[in-house]
Amino acid sequence: MALGLNKNSPASPYLQEVCALLNAKMPSAQAVEVASRFGLDLSRCFIHREAHRQGLKAIDVRNAQVAQLDAWDSIQQLAAGSDGPASRPFTLIIEIDAWNIRERDDWGRTREARQEALRQNKDIPSKWHWVYVATVFRLDHRAETEGGRSLISQRRYVSTRQSIEALMRQLHRQAIDCGLGRAQDVIVIADGAAWIWNAVKDRFPEARCRLDLYHAEEHLWSVARELHGKDTPEARQWVQPLLKQLRQDKSAKLIQNLTDIVGQVQDKLREKVRAQITYFENNTHRLSYRAILDARKAVDKGHATAEQKAKAAEPLGSGAIESTCRQYQCRFKRTGQFWSLEGDEALMCLETFWRNNR
């Protein structure tokens, strides 16, 4: 009891934390070498086993936190104790994305499963599965370094392999901790994936939604490359007016320009252009960039109002979640790595707790 050990604990709290942190950052074989540099003689199996045990405990804690959303009294208590004083109005930013992780669902049966699918004329089982990720932060916690690099001083993270619903429940819980109940405004920024917007509509119905500007521009560039070739002067000349229309919130004119070229191209390219038209039609009400860009120009010229300064601070893209996905992938998408659902979820939960200062 003096060491803080539970009845069946195989290690002290210190070693529990060491194993959890090491294995969340690197494979067990590398963790052994790092631990030895600090005088700890730990085996690969011990580090892996203890980190996994801690990950399962973290999942239990996370589940208990999310379960608080099921009772109104608990939600009220969470909102009352959320981060930061309500000294002035603030905007809450939510960004959502997903990435793929490679898993072996049936270890040792990959070839057999493929042959069985072929015999039954079914789709070959995929070993790549979606990991759903989100981040939430207050806009007044976002700033820039002296070099102009964006910096967020405080934010919360969510990551899960379980399901979209699991992501949104965990995200809702973290959003409450960040002050969702007291936020003057909530903005959700993401790419054009339909599952994101459907989930946001269900969980954050009052939020303003914004399509990542850089994803939208890339969709226009893809049409330009198909029409005029990659990195050609003709492609740049063709796309520039459409990029301008996008940044000026002239979505109707943009869609009309794309529609006008449908009858001028061959069948294969026609379908690609139509796909982009559908993309912009589905996101018309999420194309809101002009006010932010105008406000930033006013700030640069030194005559911005307080309202324009606040508007200029709003992000146009989902760079925060894009970088977050990449950081998670640095651990989970190493060459030759395969995971199980139980293993990757436990380790991701540990990494997310670490990022949330838990």
Short mmCIF file of C-alpha atoms in Angstrom, two decimals:
data_model
loop_
_atom_site.label_atom_id
_atom_site.label_comp_id
_atom_site.label_asym_id
_atom_site.label_seq_id
_atom_site.Cartn_x
_atom_site.Cartn_y
_atom_site.Cartn_z
CA MET A 1 0.00 0.00 0.00
CA ALA A 2 2.89 2.36 0.77
CA LEU A 3 4.12 1.97 -2.82
CA GLY A 4 0.68 2.69 -4.26
CA LEU A 5 0.29 -0.84 -5.64
CA ASN A 6 -3.04 -2.47 -6.20
CA LYS A 7 -3.54 -6.05 -5.05
CA ASN A 8 -2.44 -7.63 -8.34
CA SER A 9 -0.13 -4.90 -9.68
CA PRO A 10 3.04 -6.35 -11.27
CA ALA A 11 4.88 -3.01 -11.13
CA SER A 12 5.10 0.22 -9.17
CA PRO A 13 3.18 3.30 -10.37
CA TYR A 14 6.50 4.69 -11.62
CA LEU A 15 7.19 1.66 -13.84
CA GLN A 16 3.57 1.59 -14.97
CA GLU A 17 3.89 5.13 -16.25
CA VAL A 18 7.32 4.49 -17.78
CA CYS A 19 6.04 1.51 -19.76
CA ALA A 20 2.89 3.30 -20.85
CA LEU A 21 4.73 6.37 -22.10
CA LEU A 22 7.58 4.47 -23.78
CA ASN A 23 5.30 2.11 -25.67
CA ALA A 24 2.95 4.91 -26.69
CA LYS A 25 5.90 6.63 -28.38
CA MET A 26 7.85 3.68 -29.83
CA PRO A 27 7.77 -0.11 -30.38
CA SER A 28 8.64 -2.25 -27.37
CA ALA A 29 12.01 -3.36 -28.79
CA GLN A 30 13.17 0.26 -29.02
CA ALA A 31 11.64 1.06 -25.63
CA VAL A 32 13.91 -1.57 -24.03
CA GLU A 33 17.01 0.30 -25.23
CA VAL A 34 15.69 3.68 -24.07
CA ALA A 35 14.77 2.28 -20.65
CA SER A 36 18.25 0.77 -20.25
CA ARG A 37 19.82 4.21 -20.78
CA PHE A 38 17.99 5.30 -17.61
CA GLY A 39 19.07 2.26 -15.61
CA LEU A 40 15.86 0.25 -16.04
CA ASP A 41 16.28 -3.41 -16.97
CA LEU A 42 12.91 -4.08 -18.60
CA SER A 43 12.09 -6.79 -21.12
CA ARG A 44 10.22 -6.16 -24.36
CA CYS A 45 7.35 -8.40 -23.24
CA PHE A 46 7.06 -6.64 -19.88
CA ILE A 47 6.88 -3.18 -21.48
CA HIS A 48 4.33 -4.34 -24.04
CA ARG A 49 2.18 -6.17 -21.50
CA GLU A 50 2.22 -3.38 -18.93
CA ALA A 51 1.50 -0.64 -21.51
CA HIS A 52 -1.42 -2.65 -22.85
CA ARG A 53 -2.75 -3.13 -19.30
CA GLN A 54 -2.54 0.60 -18.68
CA GLY A 55 -4.24 1.26 -22.02
CA LEU A 56 -7.20 -0.93 -21.06
CA LYS A 57 -7.46 0.95 -17.75
CA ALA A 58 -7.41 4.24 -19.68
CA ILE A 59 -10.26 3.00 -21.88
CA ASP A 60 -12.29 2.24 -18.75
CA VAL A 61 -11.66 5.78 -17.46
CA ARG A 62 -12.60 7.24 -20.86
CA ASN A 63 -15.81 5.19 -20.97
CA ALA A 64 -16.75 6.45 -17.51
CA GLN A 65 -16.16 10.04 -18.62
CA VAL A 66 -18.26 9.64 -21.75
CA ALA A 67 -21.03 7.95 -19.76
CA GLN A 68 -21.51 11.25 -17.93
CA LEU A 69 -23.19 12.54 -21.10
CA ASP A 70 -26.10 10.20 -20.49
CA ALA A 71 -27.38 12.09 -17.44
CA TRP A 72 -28.51 15.72 -17.55
CA ASP A 73 -27.28 16.43 -14.03
CA SER A 74 -23.81 15.19 -14.94
CA ILE A 75 -23.71 17.39 -18.05
CA GLN A 76 -24.65 20.42 -15.96
CA GLN A 77 -21.88 19.67 -13.49
CA LEU A 78 -19.36 19.22 -16.30
CA ALA A 79 -20.35 22.52 -17.90
CA ALA A 80 -20.02 24.34 -14.59
CA GLY A 81 -16.51 23.03 -14.08
CA SER A 82 -15.20 23.38 -17.65
CA ASP A 83 -11.86 24.99 -18.48
CA GLY A 84 -11.26 28.71 -18.12
CA PRO A 85 -13.23 31.58 -16.66
CA ALA A 86 -16.16 33.01 -18.59
CA SER A 87 -14.66 36.49 -18.46
CA ARG A 88 -15.40 37.31 -22.09
CA PRO A 89 -17.16 35.75 -25.10
CA PHE A 90 -15.17 33.16 -27.02
CA THR A 91 -15.44 30.93 -30.07
CA LEU A 92 -14.90 27.18 -29.90
CA ILE A 93 -13.16 25.52 -32.87
CA ILE A 94 -13.68 21.84 -33.70
CA GLU A 95 -11.73 20.02 -36.41
CA ILE A 96 -12.38 16.43 -37.49
CA ASP A 97 -10.62 13.99 -39.83
CA ALA A 98 -9.68 10.32 -40.23
CA TRP A 99 -6.75 8.17 -41.32
CA ASN A 100 -6.14 4.49 -42.03
CA ILE A 101 -4.47 1.91 -39.81
CA ARG A 102 -3.41 -1.56 -40.92
CA GLU A 103 -4.84 -4.45 -38.90
CA ARG A 104 -4.83 -8.21 -39.10
CA ASP A 105 -8.27 -9.26 -38.00
CA ASP A 106 -7.58 -13.01 -38.43
CA TRP A 107 -3.92 -13.63 -37.70
CA GLY A 108 -2.52 -16.35 -39.94
CA ARG A 109 -5.67 -16.59 -42.07
CA THR A 110 -5.05 -13.80 -44.60
CA ARG A 111 -4.46 -16.09 -47.60
CA GLU A 112 -7.33 -18.39 -46.63
CA ALA A 113 -9.71 -15.43 -46.21
CA ARG A 114 -8.75 -14.03 -49.61
CA GLN A 115 -9.29 -17.38 -51.35
CA GLU A 116 -12.62 -17.87 -49.61
CA ALA A 117 -13.80 -14.42 -50.71
CA LEU A 118 -12.79 -15.15 -54.31
CA ARG A 119 -14.66 -18.48 -54.29
CA GLN A 120 -17.82 -16.81 -53.01
CA ASN A 121 -17.43 -13.82 -55.35
CA LYS A 122 -17.23 -11.41 -52.39
CA ASP A 123 -15.02 -8.42 -51.73
CA ILE A 124 -11.56 -9.34 -50.49
CA PRO A 125 -11.29 -8.41 -46.79
CA SER A 126 -9.45 -5.16 -46.29
CA LYS A 127 -6.73 -4.89 -43.67
CA TRP A 128 -6.97 -1.10 -43.63
CA HIS A 129 -9.47 0.48 -41.26
CA TRP A 130 -10.43 4.04 -40.36
CA VAL A 131 -9.17 5.79 -37.25
CA TYR A 132 -11.37 8.78 -36.36
CA VAL A 133 -9.64 11.84 -34.91
CA ALA A 134 -10.74 15.26 -33.68
CA THR A 135 -9.39 18.25 -31.82
CA VAL A 136 -11.18 21.09 -30.03
CA PHE A 137 -9.87 24.42 -28.76
CA ARG A 138 -10.87 27.97 -28.00
CA LEU A 139 -10.09 30.53 -30.67
CA ASP A 140 -8.53 32.86 -28.12
CA HIS A 141 -6.02 30.09 -27.34
CA ARG A 142 -4.73 30.25 -30.92
CA ALA A 143 -1.81 32.57 -31.73
CA GLU A 144 1.31 32.87 -33.85
CA THR A 145 4.99 32.69 -33.06
CA GLU A 146 7.38 35.48 -34.04
CA GLY A 147 8.09 33.54 -37.21
CA GLY A 148 4.40 33.47 -38.17
CA ARG A 149 3.83 29.81 -37.26
CA SER A 150 0.41 28.99 -35.83
CA LEU A 151 0.37 27.92 -32.19
CA ILE A 152 -2.48 26.63 -30.00
CA SER A 153 -1.69 26.97 -26.32
CA GLN A 154 -4.47 24.70 -25.02
CA ARG A 155 -6.52 22.07 -26.81
CA ARG A 156 -8.10 18.65 -26.37
CA TYR A 157 -7.78 15.55 -28.53
CA VAL A 158 -9.93 12.56 -29.41
CA SER A 159 -8.85 9.44 -31.30
CA THR A 160 -10.61 6.09 -31.69
CA ARG A 161 -10.83 3.09 -33.98
CA GLN A 162 -14.23 2.08 -32.65
CA SER A 163 -16.81 4.03 -34.68
CA ILE A 164 -17.99 7.48 -35.76
CA GLU A 165 -20.53 7.49 -32.93
CA ALA A 166 -17.77 6.71 -30.41
CA LEU A 167 -15.72 9.59 -31.82
CA MET A 168 -18.59 12.07 -31.54
CA ARG A 169 -19.46 11.08 -27.97
CA GLN A 170 -15.83 11.45 -26.90
CA LEU A 171 -15.55 14.72 -28.81
CA HIS A 172 -18.71 16.07 -27.17
CA ARG A 173 -17.22 15.23 -23.77
CA GLN A 174 -13.97 17.05 -24.57
CA ALA A 175 -15.87 20.02 -26.03
CA ILE A 176 -17.76 20.43 -22.76
CA ASP A 177 -14.43 20.49 -20.90
CA CYS A 178 -13.29 23.25 -23.27
CA GLY A 179 -16.37 25.37 -22.55
CA LEU A 180 -18.97 24.25 -25.09
CA GLY A 181 -21.82 25.32 -22.81
CA ARG A 182 -20.45 28.87 -22.50
CA ALA A 183 -19.14 29.39 -26.04
CA GLN A 184 -20.63 32.30 -27.95
CA ASP A 185 -19.99 30.53 -31.24
CA VAL A 186 -18.92 27.06 -32.41
CA ILE A 187 -17.16 26.49 -35.74
CA VAL A 188 -16.49 23.07 -37.23
CA ILE A 189 -13.82 22.86 -39.95
CA ALA A 190 -13.21 19.73 -42.01
CA ASP A 191 -12.82 18.40 -45.53
CA GLY A 192 -15.84 17.40 -47.62
CA ALA A 193 -16.39 13.91 -46.17
CA ALA A 194 -20.13 13.34 -45.82
CA TRP A 195 -19.78 11.29 -42.62
CA ILE A 196 -18.24 14.28 -40.84
CA TRP A 197 -21.02 16.71 -41.69
CA ASN A 198 -23.73 14.16 -40.87
CA ALA A 199 -22.15 13.48 -37.47
CA VAL A 200 -21.73 17.19 -36.75
CA LYS A 201 -25.36 17.89 -37.63
CA ASP A 202 -26.43 15.24 -35.13
CA ARG A 203 -24.08 16.19 -32.27
CA PHE A 204 -23.46 19.94 -32.80
CA PRO A 205 -26.54 21.16 -34.71
CA GLU A 206 -26.00 24.86 -33.91
CA ALA A 207 -22.38 24.94 -35.08
CA ARG A 208 -21.21 26.91 -38.12
CA CYS A 209 -19.57 24.53 -40.59
CA ARG A 210 -16.70 25.49 -42.88
CA LEU A 211 -15.14 23.47 -45.67
CA ASP A 212 -11.36 23.50 -45.45
CA LEU A 213 -10.32 26.12 -48.03
CA TYR A 214 -7.22 24.23 -49.10
CA HIS A 215 -9.14 21.01 -49.72
CA ALA A 216 -11.63 22.98 -51.83
CA GLU A 217 -8.83 24.59 -53.84
CA GLU A 218 -7.22 21.21 -54.41
CA HIS A 219 -10.47 19.95 -55.94
CA LEU A 220 -10.35 22.81 -58.45
CA TRP A 221 -6.68 22.14 -59.19
CA SER A 222 -7.52 18.48 -59.88
CA VAL A 223 -9.92 19.59 -62.63
CA ALA A 224 -7.30 21.97 -64.03
CA ARG A 225 -4.73 19.16 -64.23
CA GLU A 226 -7.19 16.86 -65.97
CA LEU A 227 -8.04 19.55 -68.53
CA HIS A 228 -4.63 21.05 -69.20
CA GLY A 229 -1.99 18.81 -67.65
CA LYS A 230 0.00 18.97 -64.46
CA ASP A 231 1.95 22.17 -63.67
CA THR A 232 1.23 23.75 -67.05
CA PRO A 233 0.67 27.49 -67.67
CA GLU A 234 -2.70 26.63 -69.20
CA ALA A 235 -3.82 24.85 -66.02
CA ARG A 236 -2.81 27.80 -63.84
CA GLN A 237 -4.51 30.28 -66.17
CA TRP A 238 -7.72 28.22 -66.20
CA VAL A 239 -7.96 27.71 -62.44
CA GLN A 240 -7.13 31.23 -61.23
CA PRO A 241 -10.59 32.76 -61.89
CA LEU A 242 -12.26 29.81 -60.14
CA LEU A 243 -9.96 30.11 -57.13
CA LYS A 244 -10.89 33.80 -56.94
CA GLN A 245 -14.61 32.97 -57.07
CA LEU A 246 -14.14 30.40 -54.31
CA ARG A 247 -12.39 32.91 -52.03
CA GLN A 248 -15.10 35.51 -52.72
CA ASP A 249 -17.90 33.08 -51.76
CA LYS A 250 -19.31 33.09 -55.31
CA SER A 251 -20.22 29.42 -55.21
CA ALA A 252 -23.09 29.68 -57.71
CA LYS A 253 -20.83 31.21 -60.35
CA LEU A 254 -18.11 28.67 -59.59
CA ILE A 255 -20.50 25.74 -60.04
CA GLN A 256 -21.87 27.27 -63.25
CA ASN A 257 -18.37 27.57 -64.71
CA LEU A 258 -17.71 23.92 -63.94
CA THR A 259 -21.08 22.95 -65.41
CA ASP A 260 -20.30 24.83 -68.64
CA ILE A 261 -17.31 22.60 -69.41
CA VAL A 262 -19.15 19.29 -68.89
CA GLY A 263 -20.38 19.26 -72.49
CA GLN A 264 -16.94 20.14 -73.83
CA VAL A 265 -15.00 17.12 -72.58
CA GLN A 266 -14.96 13.38 -73.20
CA ASP A 267 -16.99 10.86 -71.20
CA LYS A 268 -14.27 9.78 -68.76
CA LEU A 269 -13.31 13.35 -67.90
CA ARG A 270 -16.95 14.43 -67.87
CA GLU A 271 -17.65 12.12 -64.91
CA LYS A 272 -14.70 13.57 -63.00
CA VAL A 273 -15.93 17.12 -63.55
CA ARG A 274 -19.44 16.15 -62.51
CA ALA A 275 -18.03 14.65 -59.31
CA GLN A 276 -16.43 18.00 -58.49
CA ILE A 277 -19.67 19.82 -59.25
CA THR A 278 -21.47 17.53 -56.79
CA TYR A 279 -18.73 18.17 -54.23
CA PHE A 280 -19.20 21.94 -54.37
CA GLU A 281 -23.02 21.71 -54.55
CA ASN A 282 -23.06 19.60 -51.38
CA ASN A 283 -20.81 22.12 -49.60
CA THR A 284 -22.25 25.41 -50.89
CA HIS A 285 -23.36 26.55 -47.43
CA ARG A 286 -19.92 25.77 -46.01
CA LEU A 287 -17.95 28.02 -48.38
CA SER A 288 -17.42 31.08 -46.22
CA TYR A 289 -14.00 32.65 -46.67
CA ARG A 290 -14.39 36.21 -47.95
CA ALA A 291 -15.12 37.88 -44.60
CA ILE A 292 -12.03 36.29 -43.05
CA LEU A 293 -9.78 37.19 -45.99
CA ASP A 294 -11.08 40.77 -46.04
CA ALA A 295 -10.55 41.06 -42.30
CA ARG A 296 -6.98 39.82 -42.64
CA LYS A 297 -6.28 42.43 -45.30
CA ALA A 298 -7.62 45.13 -42.98
CA VAL A 299 -5.36 43.86 -40.19
CA ASP A 300 -2.33 43.90 -42.51
CA LYS A 301 -3.10 47.51 -43.47
CA GLY A 302 -3.43 48.49 -39.81
CA HIS A 303 -6.99 49.85 -39.85
CA ALA A 304 -9.01 46.82 -38.71
CA THR A 305 -11.88 47.18 -36.25
CA ALA A 306 -12.14 44.96 -33.19
CA GLU A 307 -14.74 42.87 -35.01
CA GLN A 308 -12.44 42.44 -38.02
CA LYS A 309 -9.53 41.44 -35.79
CA ALA A 310 -11.68 38.74 -34.24
CA LYS A 311 -12.81 37.57 -37.68
CA ALA A 312 -9.26 37.51 -39.02
CA ALA A 313 -8.28 35.08 -36.26
CA GLU A 314 -10.69 32.39 -37.51
CA PRO A 315 -8.90 29.52 -39.30
CA LEU A 316 -9.65 28.92 -42.97
CA GLY A 317 -8.34 25.37 -42.98
CA SER A 318 -8.11 22.28 -40.83
CA GLY A 319 -4.34 22.34 -40.44
CA ALA A 320 -4.52 21.58 -36.71
CA ILE A 321 -6.21 18.22 -37.24
CA GLU A 322 -4.14 17.42 -40.34
CA SER A 323 -0.94 17.72 -38.30
CA THR A 324 -2.52 15.76 -35.46
CA CYS A 325 -3.32 12.85 -37.78
CA ARG A 326 0.25 12.86 -39.03
CA GLN A 327 1.62 12.80 -35.48
CA TYR A 328 -0.52 9.79 -34.56
CA GLN A 329 0.52 8.03 -37.76
CA CYS A 330 4.20 8.41 -36.89
CA ARG A 331 3.59 5.79 -34.19
CA PHE A 332 0.90 3.63 -35.76
CA LYS A 333 1.89 3.44 -39.45
CA ARG A 334 5.51 2.38 -39.24
CA THR A 335 6.86 0.04 -41.89
CA GLY A 336 5.87 -3.58 -41.27
CA GLN A 337 3.44 -2.81 -38.44
CA PHE A 338 0.13 -4.60 -38.08
CA TRP A 339 -2.30 -4.09 -35.23
CA SER A 340 -5.30 -5.69 -33.61
CA LEU A 341 -8.33 -3.62 -32.67
CA GLU A 342 -7.76 -4.29 -28.98
CA GLY A 343 -4.09 -3.35 -29.22
CA ASP A 344 -4.33 -0.16 -31.25
CA GLU A 345 -7.32 1.23 -29.34
CA ALA A 346 -5.59 0.78 -25.97
CA LEU A 347 -2.38 2.43 -27.15
CA MET A 348 -4.22 5.28 -28.88
CA CYS A 349 -6.15 5.92 -25.68
CA LEU A 350 -2.86 6.21 -23.77
CA GLU A 351 -1.44 8.62 -26.35
CA THR A 352 -4.61 10.73 -26.25
CA PHE A 353 -4.59 10.88 -22.46
CA TRP A 354 -0.97 12.08 -22.66
CA ARG A 355 -1.93 14.79 -25.16
CA ASN A 356 -4.81 15.87 -22.91
CA ASN A 357 -2.44 16.22 -19.93
CA ARG A 358 -4.09 13.32 -18.13
#
